[in-house]
Structure formats: structure tokens, C-alpha cells
Coordinates of C-alpha atoms and ligand atoms in Angstrom, one line a residue:
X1 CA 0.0 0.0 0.0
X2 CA 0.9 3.8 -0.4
X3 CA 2.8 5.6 2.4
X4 CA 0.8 8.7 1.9
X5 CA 2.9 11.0 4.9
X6 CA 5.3 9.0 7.4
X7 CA 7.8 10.3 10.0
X8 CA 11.2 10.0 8.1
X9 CA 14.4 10.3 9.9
X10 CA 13.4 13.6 11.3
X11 CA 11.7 15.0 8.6
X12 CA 7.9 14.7 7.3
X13 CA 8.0 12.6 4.4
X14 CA 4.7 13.0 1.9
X15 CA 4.2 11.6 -1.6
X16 CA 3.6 15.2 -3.9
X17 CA 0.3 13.9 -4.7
X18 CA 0.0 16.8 -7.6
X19 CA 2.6 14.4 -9.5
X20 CA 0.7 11.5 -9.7
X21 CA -0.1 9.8 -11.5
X22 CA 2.7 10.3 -13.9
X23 CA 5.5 10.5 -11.1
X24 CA 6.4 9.2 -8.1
X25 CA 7.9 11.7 -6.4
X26 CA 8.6 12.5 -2.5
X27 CA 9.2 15.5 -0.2
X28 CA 10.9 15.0 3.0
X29 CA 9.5 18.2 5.3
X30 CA 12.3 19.8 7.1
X31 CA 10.2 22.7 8.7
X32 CA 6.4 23.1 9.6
X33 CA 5.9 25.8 6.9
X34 CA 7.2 22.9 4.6
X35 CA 4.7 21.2 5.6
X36 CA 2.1 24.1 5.6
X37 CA 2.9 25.1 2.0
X38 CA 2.3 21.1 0.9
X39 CA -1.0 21.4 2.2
X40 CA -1.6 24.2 0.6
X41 CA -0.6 23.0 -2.4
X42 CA -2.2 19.8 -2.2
X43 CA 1.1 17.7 -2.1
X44 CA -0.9 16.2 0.6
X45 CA -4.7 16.5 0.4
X46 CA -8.1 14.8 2.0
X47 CA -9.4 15.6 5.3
X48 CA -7.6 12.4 7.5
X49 CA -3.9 13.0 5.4
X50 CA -4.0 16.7 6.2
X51 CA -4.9 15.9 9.9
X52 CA -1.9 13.4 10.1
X53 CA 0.4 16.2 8.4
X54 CA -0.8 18.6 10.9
X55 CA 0.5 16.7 14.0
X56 CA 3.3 15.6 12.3
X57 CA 4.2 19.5 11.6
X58 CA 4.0 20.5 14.7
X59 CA 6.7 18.1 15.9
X60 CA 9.1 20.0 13.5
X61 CA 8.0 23.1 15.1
X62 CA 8.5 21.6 18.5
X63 CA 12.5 20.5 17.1
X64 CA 12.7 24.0 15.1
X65 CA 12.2 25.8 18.1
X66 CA 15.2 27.5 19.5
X67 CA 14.3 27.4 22.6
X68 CA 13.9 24.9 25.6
X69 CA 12.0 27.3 27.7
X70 CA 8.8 26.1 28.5
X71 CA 6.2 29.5 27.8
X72 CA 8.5 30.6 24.4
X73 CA 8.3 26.9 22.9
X74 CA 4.0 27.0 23.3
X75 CA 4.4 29.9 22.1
X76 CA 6.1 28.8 18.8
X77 CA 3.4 25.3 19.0
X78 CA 0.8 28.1 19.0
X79 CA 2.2 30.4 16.2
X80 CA 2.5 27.1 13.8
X81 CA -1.0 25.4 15.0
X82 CA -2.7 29.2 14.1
X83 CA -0.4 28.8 10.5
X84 CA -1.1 25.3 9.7
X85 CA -5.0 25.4 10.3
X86 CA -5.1 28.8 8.5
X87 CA -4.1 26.7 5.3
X88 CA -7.4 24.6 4.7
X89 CA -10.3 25.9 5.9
X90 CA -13.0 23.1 5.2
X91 CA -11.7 19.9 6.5
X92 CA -12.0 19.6 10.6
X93 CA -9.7 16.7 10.9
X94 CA -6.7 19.7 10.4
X95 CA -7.8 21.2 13.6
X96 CA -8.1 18.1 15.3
X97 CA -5.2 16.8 14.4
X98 CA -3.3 20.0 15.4
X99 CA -6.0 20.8 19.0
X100 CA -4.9 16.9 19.6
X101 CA -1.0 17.9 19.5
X102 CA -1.4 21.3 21.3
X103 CA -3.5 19.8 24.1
X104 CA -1.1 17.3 25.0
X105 CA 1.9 19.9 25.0
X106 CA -0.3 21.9 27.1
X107 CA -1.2 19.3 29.5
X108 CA 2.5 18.8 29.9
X109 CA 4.5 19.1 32.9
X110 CA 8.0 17.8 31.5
X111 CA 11.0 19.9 29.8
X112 CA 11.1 20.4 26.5
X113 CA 13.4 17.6 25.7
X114 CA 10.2 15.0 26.7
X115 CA 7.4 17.6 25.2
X116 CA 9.1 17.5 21.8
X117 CA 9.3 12.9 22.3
X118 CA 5.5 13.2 23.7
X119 CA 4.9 15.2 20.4
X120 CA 6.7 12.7 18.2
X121 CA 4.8 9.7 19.5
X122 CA 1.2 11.2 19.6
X123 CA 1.7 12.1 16.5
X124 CA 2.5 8.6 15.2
X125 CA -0.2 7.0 17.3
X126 CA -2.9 9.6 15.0
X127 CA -1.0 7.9 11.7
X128 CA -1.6 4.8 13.0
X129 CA -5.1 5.1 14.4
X130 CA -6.0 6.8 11.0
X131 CA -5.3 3.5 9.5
X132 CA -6.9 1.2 11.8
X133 CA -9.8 3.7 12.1
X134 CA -9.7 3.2 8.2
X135 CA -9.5 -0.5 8.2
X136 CA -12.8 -0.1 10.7
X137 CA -14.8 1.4 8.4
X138 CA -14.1 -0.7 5.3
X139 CA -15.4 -3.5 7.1
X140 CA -18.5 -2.3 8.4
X141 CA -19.1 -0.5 5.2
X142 CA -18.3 -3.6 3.5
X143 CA -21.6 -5.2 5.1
X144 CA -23.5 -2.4 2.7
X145 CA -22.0 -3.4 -0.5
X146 CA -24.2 -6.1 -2.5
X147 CA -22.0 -9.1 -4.4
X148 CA -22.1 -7.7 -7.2
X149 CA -22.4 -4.2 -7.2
X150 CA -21.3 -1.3 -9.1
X151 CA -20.6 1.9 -7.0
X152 CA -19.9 5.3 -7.8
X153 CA -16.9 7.4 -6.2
X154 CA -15.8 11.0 -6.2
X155 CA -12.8 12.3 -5.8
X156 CA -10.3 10.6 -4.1
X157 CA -11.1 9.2 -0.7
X158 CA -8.3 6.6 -0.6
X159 CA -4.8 5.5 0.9
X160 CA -3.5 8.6 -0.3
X161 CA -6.5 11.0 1.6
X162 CA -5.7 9.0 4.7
X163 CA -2.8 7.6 6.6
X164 CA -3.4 4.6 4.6
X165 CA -6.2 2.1 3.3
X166 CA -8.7 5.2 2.7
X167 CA -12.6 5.8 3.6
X168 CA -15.1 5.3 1.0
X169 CA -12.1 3.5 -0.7
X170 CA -11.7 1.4 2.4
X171 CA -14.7 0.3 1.9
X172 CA -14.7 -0.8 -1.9
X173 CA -11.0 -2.1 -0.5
X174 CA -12.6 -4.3 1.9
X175 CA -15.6 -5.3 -0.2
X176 CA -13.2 -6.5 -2.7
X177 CA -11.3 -8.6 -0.4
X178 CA -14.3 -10.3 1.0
X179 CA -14.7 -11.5 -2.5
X180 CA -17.5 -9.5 -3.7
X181 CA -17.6 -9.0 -7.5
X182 CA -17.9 -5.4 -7.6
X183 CA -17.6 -2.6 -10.3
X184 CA -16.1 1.1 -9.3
X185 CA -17.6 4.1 -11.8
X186 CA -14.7 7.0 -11.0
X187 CA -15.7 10.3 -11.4
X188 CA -12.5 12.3 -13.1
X189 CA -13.6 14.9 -10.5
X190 CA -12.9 18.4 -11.7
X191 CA -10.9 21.1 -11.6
X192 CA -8.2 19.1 -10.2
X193 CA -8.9 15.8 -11.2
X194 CA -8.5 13.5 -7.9
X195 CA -10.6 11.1 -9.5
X196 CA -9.5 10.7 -12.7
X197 CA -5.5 11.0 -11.2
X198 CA -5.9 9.5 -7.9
X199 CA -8.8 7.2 -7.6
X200 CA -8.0 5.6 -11.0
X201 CA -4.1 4.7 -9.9
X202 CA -5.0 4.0 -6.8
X203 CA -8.0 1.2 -8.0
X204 CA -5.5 0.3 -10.9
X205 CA -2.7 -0.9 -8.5
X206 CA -5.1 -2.6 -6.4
X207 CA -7.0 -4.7 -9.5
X208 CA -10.3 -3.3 -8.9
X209 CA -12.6 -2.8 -11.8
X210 CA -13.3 0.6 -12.6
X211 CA -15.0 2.9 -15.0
X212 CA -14.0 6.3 -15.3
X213 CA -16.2 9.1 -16.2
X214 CA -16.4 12.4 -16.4
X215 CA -18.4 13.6 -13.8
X216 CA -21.4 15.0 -15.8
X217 CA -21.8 11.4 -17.0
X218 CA -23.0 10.3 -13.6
X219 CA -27.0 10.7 -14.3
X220 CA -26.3 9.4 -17.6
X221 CA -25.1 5.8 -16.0
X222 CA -27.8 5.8 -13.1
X223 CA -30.4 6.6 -15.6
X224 CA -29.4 3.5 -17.4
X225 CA -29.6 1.7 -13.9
X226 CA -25.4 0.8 -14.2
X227 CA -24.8 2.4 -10.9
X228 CA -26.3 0.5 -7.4
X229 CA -25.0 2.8 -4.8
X230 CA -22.6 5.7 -4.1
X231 CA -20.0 6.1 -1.6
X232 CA -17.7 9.3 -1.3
X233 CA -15.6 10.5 1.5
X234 CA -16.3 13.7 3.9
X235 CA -14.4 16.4 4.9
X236 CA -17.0 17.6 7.7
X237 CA -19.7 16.2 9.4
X238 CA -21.7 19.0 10.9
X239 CA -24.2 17.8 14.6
X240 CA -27.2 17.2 12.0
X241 CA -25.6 14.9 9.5
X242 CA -24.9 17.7 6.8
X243 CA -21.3 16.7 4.9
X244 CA -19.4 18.8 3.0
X245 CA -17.2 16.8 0.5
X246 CA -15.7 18.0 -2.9
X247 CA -18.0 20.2 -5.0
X248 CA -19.3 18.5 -7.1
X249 CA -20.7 15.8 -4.5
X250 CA -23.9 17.4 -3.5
X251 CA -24.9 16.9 -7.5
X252 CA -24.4 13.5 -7.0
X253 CA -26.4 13.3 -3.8
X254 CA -29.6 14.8 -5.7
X255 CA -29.0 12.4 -8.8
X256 CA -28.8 9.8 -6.3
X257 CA -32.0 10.4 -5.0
X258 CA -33.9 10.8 -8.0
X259 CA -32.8 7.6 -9.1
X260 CA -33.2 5.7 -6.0
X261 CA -29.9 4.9 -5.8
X262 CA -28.6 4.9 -1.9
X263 CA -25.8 7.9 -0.9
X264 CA -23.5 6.9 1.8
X265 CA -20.9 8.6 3.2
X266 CA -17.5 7.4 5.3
X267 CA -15.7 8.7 7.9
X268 CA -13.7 8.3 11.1
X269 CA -14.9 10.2 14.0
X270 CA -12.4 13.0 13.6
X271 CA -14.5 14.2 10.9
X272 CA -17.8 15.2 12.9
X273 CA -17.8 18.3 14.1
X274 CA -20.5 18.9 16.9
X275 CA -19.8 22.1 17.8
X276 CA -21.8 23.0 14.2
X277 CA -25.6 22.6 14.2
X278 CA -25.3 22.4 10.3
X279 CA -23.9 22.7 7.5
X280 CA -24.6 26.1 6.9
X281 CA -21.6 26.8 9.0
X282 CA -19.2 24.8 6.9
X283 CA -16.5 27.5 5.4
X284 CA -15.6 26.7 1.9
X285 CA -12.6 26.9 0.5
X286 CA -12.1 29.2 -2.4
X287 CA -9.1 28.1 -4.3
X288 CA -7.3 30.0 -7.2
X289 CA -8.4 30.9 -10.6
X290 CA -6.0 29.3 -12.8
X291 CA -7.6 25.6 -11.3
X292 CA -10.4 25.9 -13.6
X293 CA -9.0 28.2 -16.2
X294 CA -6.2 25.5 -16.8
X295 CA -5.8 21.7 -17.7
X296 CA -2.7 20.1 -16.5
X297 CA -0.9 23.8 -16.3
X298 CA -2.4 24.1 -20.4
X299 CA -5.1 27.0 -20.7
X300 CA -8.6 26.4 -21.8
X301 CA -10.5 29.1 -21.2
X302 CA -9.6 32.8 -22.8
X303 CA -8.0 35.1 -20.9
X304 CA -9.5 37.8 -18.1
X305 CA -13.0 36.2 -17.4
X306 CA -14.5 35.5 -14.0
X307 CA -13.9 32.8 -12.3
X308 CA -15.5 31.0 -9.3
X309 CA -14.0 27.8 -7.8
X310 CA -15.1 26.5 -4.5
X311 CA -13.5 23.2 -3.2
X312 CA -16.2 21.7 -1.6
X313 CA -19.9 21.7 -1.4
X314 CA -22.2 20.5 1.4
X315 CA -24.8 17.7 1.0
X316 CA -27.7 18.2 3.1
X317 CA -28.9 14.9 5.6
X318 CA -31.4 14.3 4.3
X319 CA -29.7 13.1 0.9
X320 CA -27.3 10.7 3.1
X321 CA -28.7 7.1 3.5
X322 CA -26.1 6.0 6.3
X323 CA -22.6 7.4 7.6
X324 CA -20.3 4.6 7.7
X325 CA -17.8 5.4 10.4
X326 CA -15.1 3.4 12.6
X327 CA -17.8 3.2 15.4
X328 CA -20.8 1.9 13.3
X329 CA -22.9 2.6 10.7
X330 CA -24.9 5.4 11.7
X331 CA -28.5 5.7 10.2
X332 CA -30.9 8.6 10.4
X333 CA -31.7 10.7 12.4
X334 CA -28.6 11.9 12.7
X335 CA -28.5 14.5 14.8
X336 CA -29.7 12.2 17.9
X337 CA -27.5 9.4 16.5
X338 CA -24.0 10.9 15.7
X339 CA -24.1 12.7 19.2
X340 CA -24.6 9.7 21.0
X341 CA -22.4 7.4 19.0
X342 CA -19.9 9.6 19.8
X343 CA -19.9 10.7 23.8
X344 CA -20.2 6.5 23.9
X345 CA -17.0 5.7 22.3
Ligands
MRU401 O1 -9.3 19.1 -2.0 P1 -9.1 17.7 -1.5 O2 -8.5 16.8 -2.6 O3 -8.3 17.6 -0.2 O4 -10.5 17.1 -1.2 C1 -10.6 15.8 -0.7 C2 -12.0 15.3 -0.5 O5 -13.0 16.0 -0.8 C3 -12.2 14.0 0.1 O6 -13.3 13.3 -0.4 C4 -12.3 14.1 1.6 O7 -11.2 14.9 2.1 C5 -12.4 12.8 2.3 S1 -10.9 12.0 2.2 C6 -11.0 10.5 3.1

């Protein structure tokens, strides 16, 4: 499998995910802002991997640091958690992943030699429950997959949008293991192509069948009744079961429903944010310009016109047939449900 972000000899080491699929290339992270610009980028990208690179950032702050008094080094911890969450506004798992880190330096009462260790191994016990939390999900998710069935996915909710084995890829992953004959339609997912880049490689190394489509094809297909269900990642699950994923997901969600077709959604627990009553209160990224005016870095659209390009779009509830999390699969209603699954983990 993929090693999307690992700790490597001192530095954050992420495969540059805006290579692939042509390259494999890898960039060891010697600083925090390193690791803030990759994010930024999308070097590393999808709500889990960006939580993982997070922590994992703030351990080269911790090192950076210049200092091994105790009040100047939170206060560097505290300048690079306000940078790194500052980069990616949609996805909660970022602040989580960084809140998780800051907390524990907080809570803290060694020197600075055993904060910066303490950092270092929480941050490689969130990479490695992001995995198992993964491998959690694709099994129960699994249990929703028919033998045969063909699925629609968009984006790229994968190995490379986790710390390894992936959500809504987890659970086509795990589906396929179990020996399930299943079909994968993969939307190319525009402006930046996850789908078509991402999903495609990742489904290709693997030997899962796939289709991919572009995604105004996808009504097209579940008209002709070629699609059985959907599953797509999340980067935000607000207290009533509203998700924001990658634009372009709420489209499917409606087409979904007109068809009959049922819309899940997968997730570990890092993702629900219940300090939202909806989705309303998602923030959306606006990204830059030249992501839609451009192809692959070639132009297609003439020069000097407007431009709008949110990243993400929010699905309301009552599109979403079940959230398939680590703790469960969670069913409507949601807003009782997802609290209470929750405070009883
Ligand atoms: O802009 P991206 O590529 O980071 O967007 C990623 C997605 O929308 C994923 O579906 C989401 O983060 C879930 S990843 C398990």
C-alpha cells in the first residue's frame, strides 16, 4: 500500500500527490511551513492526510524551536497550529489533528526535551489510528456493499486521503477482499482531477474494476440503472448529519436520490464536528483561478474572465442514506445518533 505521509528520519515525508499519477515523487519536510505550503498546495490532500500532516508539523516546530524554555516553545506550538489550520479551511480533521498535538503539549508538565518525544509519538499513534480507524470502516461499510455491485466514487477518498487504506475507498478495498464482485464508476472529479489522477491509480494498482467518467456522465449511467449505490468521503460532518465533500458531490447526492440509488458517506470520527448545528456553518474553500482556467498547467479558457471555484460543497442529511464510520454505521436521524455514538466511544 501507499505511504501517503510517514515520520522520516526527522523530517515529514509525503508523496507530492499533484505528481501522480505520472510520477512518483517524495518530499521530505524539514520545517512546519514545509509542511504548511504542501497542504496548501495539495502535495498532501483529503481531510484524514491533512490531519496526520498537521501533528506531524507540529513536531518540527516543536525541534525548530530555538528554545527549551517552557512558555517561548507553546508559544512557537501556538504560532504554527494558528499557520497550519489557516491553510485549509473546510476539512475539521486539520484542527483536530493540530488541537490533539497542542493539548497534549499543554497538558504537559516535563522539559522540553520529553514535550518534543511526547509530540513525536502522539503524532505517530494519529498515523496509526487513522489506519486502523480506516480498516474499521471498510469492514463495516463492506456489510452495505451487494455481491455484485457497481458503485460510484468522487474524488479521491483513498490511501493517499488517509494515513493509509482510505474511507469510501476502504470500503470498496474491503468489499473487494471479502470477495465480492464489484464494479467502481470513478468520477475524473474536476478542476483538479482526484478522480481521474488519484482514484484511477489507486483502483488500478489494487485490480479493482473501474469505469472512469467524467463527472457530468454520472445521471447518464444511473439513468441507465449501471450504478447500485454511491460512496464518497467527507471532509465535515456538521451535529445534523450535513457533509461537505468535494464540489461536485452534492450533485451527486440529488441524482442519487432521483434515481433511487442509496448515498453513503465514510468517515472516522475526527471528521464530525459537533460544535456545528449544520452545515450552513461549513466555510468553503475558495481556491485560485487558474484551477479551472487550466488543464494540466495548459489554458482552456480565454483570458481575463471570471472565475468561481469552490472546493467543496455541502450535502444536506437528508440526501445521506447512512454514515459509515469506525464506530458503526450510523442511520438517520442523525442529529440524535452521531451525538450519541460519539460521547459512547
Ligand atoms: O481538496 P481535496 O483533494 O483535499 O478534497 C478531498 C475530498 O474532498 C475527500 O473526499 C475528503 O477529504 C475525504 S478523504 C478521506
Amino acid at each position: 500500500m501507499i505511504r501517503t505521509i510517514e515520520w522520516h528520519d526527522g523530517s515529514v515525508r509525503i508523496i507530492d500527490q499533484r505528481e501522480l499519477p505520472g510520477k512518483t515523487v517524495f518530499i521530505d519536510c524539514q520545517t512546519y511551513q514545509q509542511v504548511a505550503e504542501g497542504i496548501r498546495t495539495l502535495a498532501v490532500r483529503g481531510a484524514p492526510a491533512i490531519g496526520v500532516a498537521g501533528a506531524m508539523a507540529l513536531v518540527l516546530a516543536a525541534r525548530g524551536a530555538v528554545t527549551d524554555e517552557r512558555e517561548a516553545l507553546m508559544a512557537v506550538l501556538k504560532k504554527a497550529h494558528a499557520e497550519l489550520a489557516a491553510t485549509r479551511p473546510t476539512a475539521v480533521n486539520l484542527k483536530w489533528g493540530l488541537d490533539r498535538m497542542l493539548n497534549l503539549a499543554l497538558g504537559m508538565k516535563g522539559d522540553a526535551g520529553e514535550m518534543r518525544e511526547a509530540l513525536l509519538s502522539e503524532s505517530l499513534r494519529i498515523a496509526q489510528e487513522d489506519e486502523e480507524l480506516c480498516r474499521r470502516i471498510g469492514n463495516h461499510g463492506a456489510a452495505l456493499v451487494p455481491d455484485g455491485a457497481s458503485i460510484l466514487t468522487h474524488c479521491n477518498a483513498g490511501s493517499l486521503a488517509t494515513a493509509g487504506y482510505g474511507t469510501a475507498l476502504g470500503v470498496i478495498r474491503s468489499a473487494h477482499s471479502a470477495g465480492k464482485r464489484i464494479h467502481v464508476f470513478v468520477d475524473e472529479t474536476r478542476p483538479l482531477l482526484q478522480g481521474a489522477r488519484l482514484t484511477a491509480w489507486e483502483l488500478k494498482e489494487e485490480g479493482i474494476p473501474f469505469t472512469l467518467i467524467t463527472d457530468n456522465m454520472a445521471g447518464y449511467f444511473m439513468k441507465k440503472g449501471d450504478i447500485h449505490l454511491v460512496v464518497t468521503g467527507t471532509d465535515r460532518i456538521a451535529a445534523n448529519g450535513d457533509a461537505a465533500n468535494k464540489i461536485g458531490t452534492y450533485t451527486v447526492a440529488i441524482l442519487a436520490k432521483e434515481h433511487g440509488i442509496p448515498f453513503y458517506i465514510a468517515a472516522p470520527y475526527s471528521t464530525i464536528d459537533l460544535s456545528i448545528n449544520s452545515g450552513d456553518q461549513i466555510c468553503i474553500e475558495e481556491r485560485c483561478a487558474e484551477e479551472v482556467t487550466t488543464i494540466g498547467g495548459v489554458r482552456v479558457a480565454p483570458g481575463d474572465v471570471r472565475v468561481a471555484n469552490p472546493a467543496f460543497d455541502v450535502t444536506p442529511h437528508r440526501y445521506i442514506h447512512a454514515i459509515i464510520t469506525d464506530m458503526g454505521i450510523i442511520r438517520p436521524p442523525f442529529s440524535e445518533k452521531l451525538a450519541s455514538t460519539l460521547v459512547a466511544q
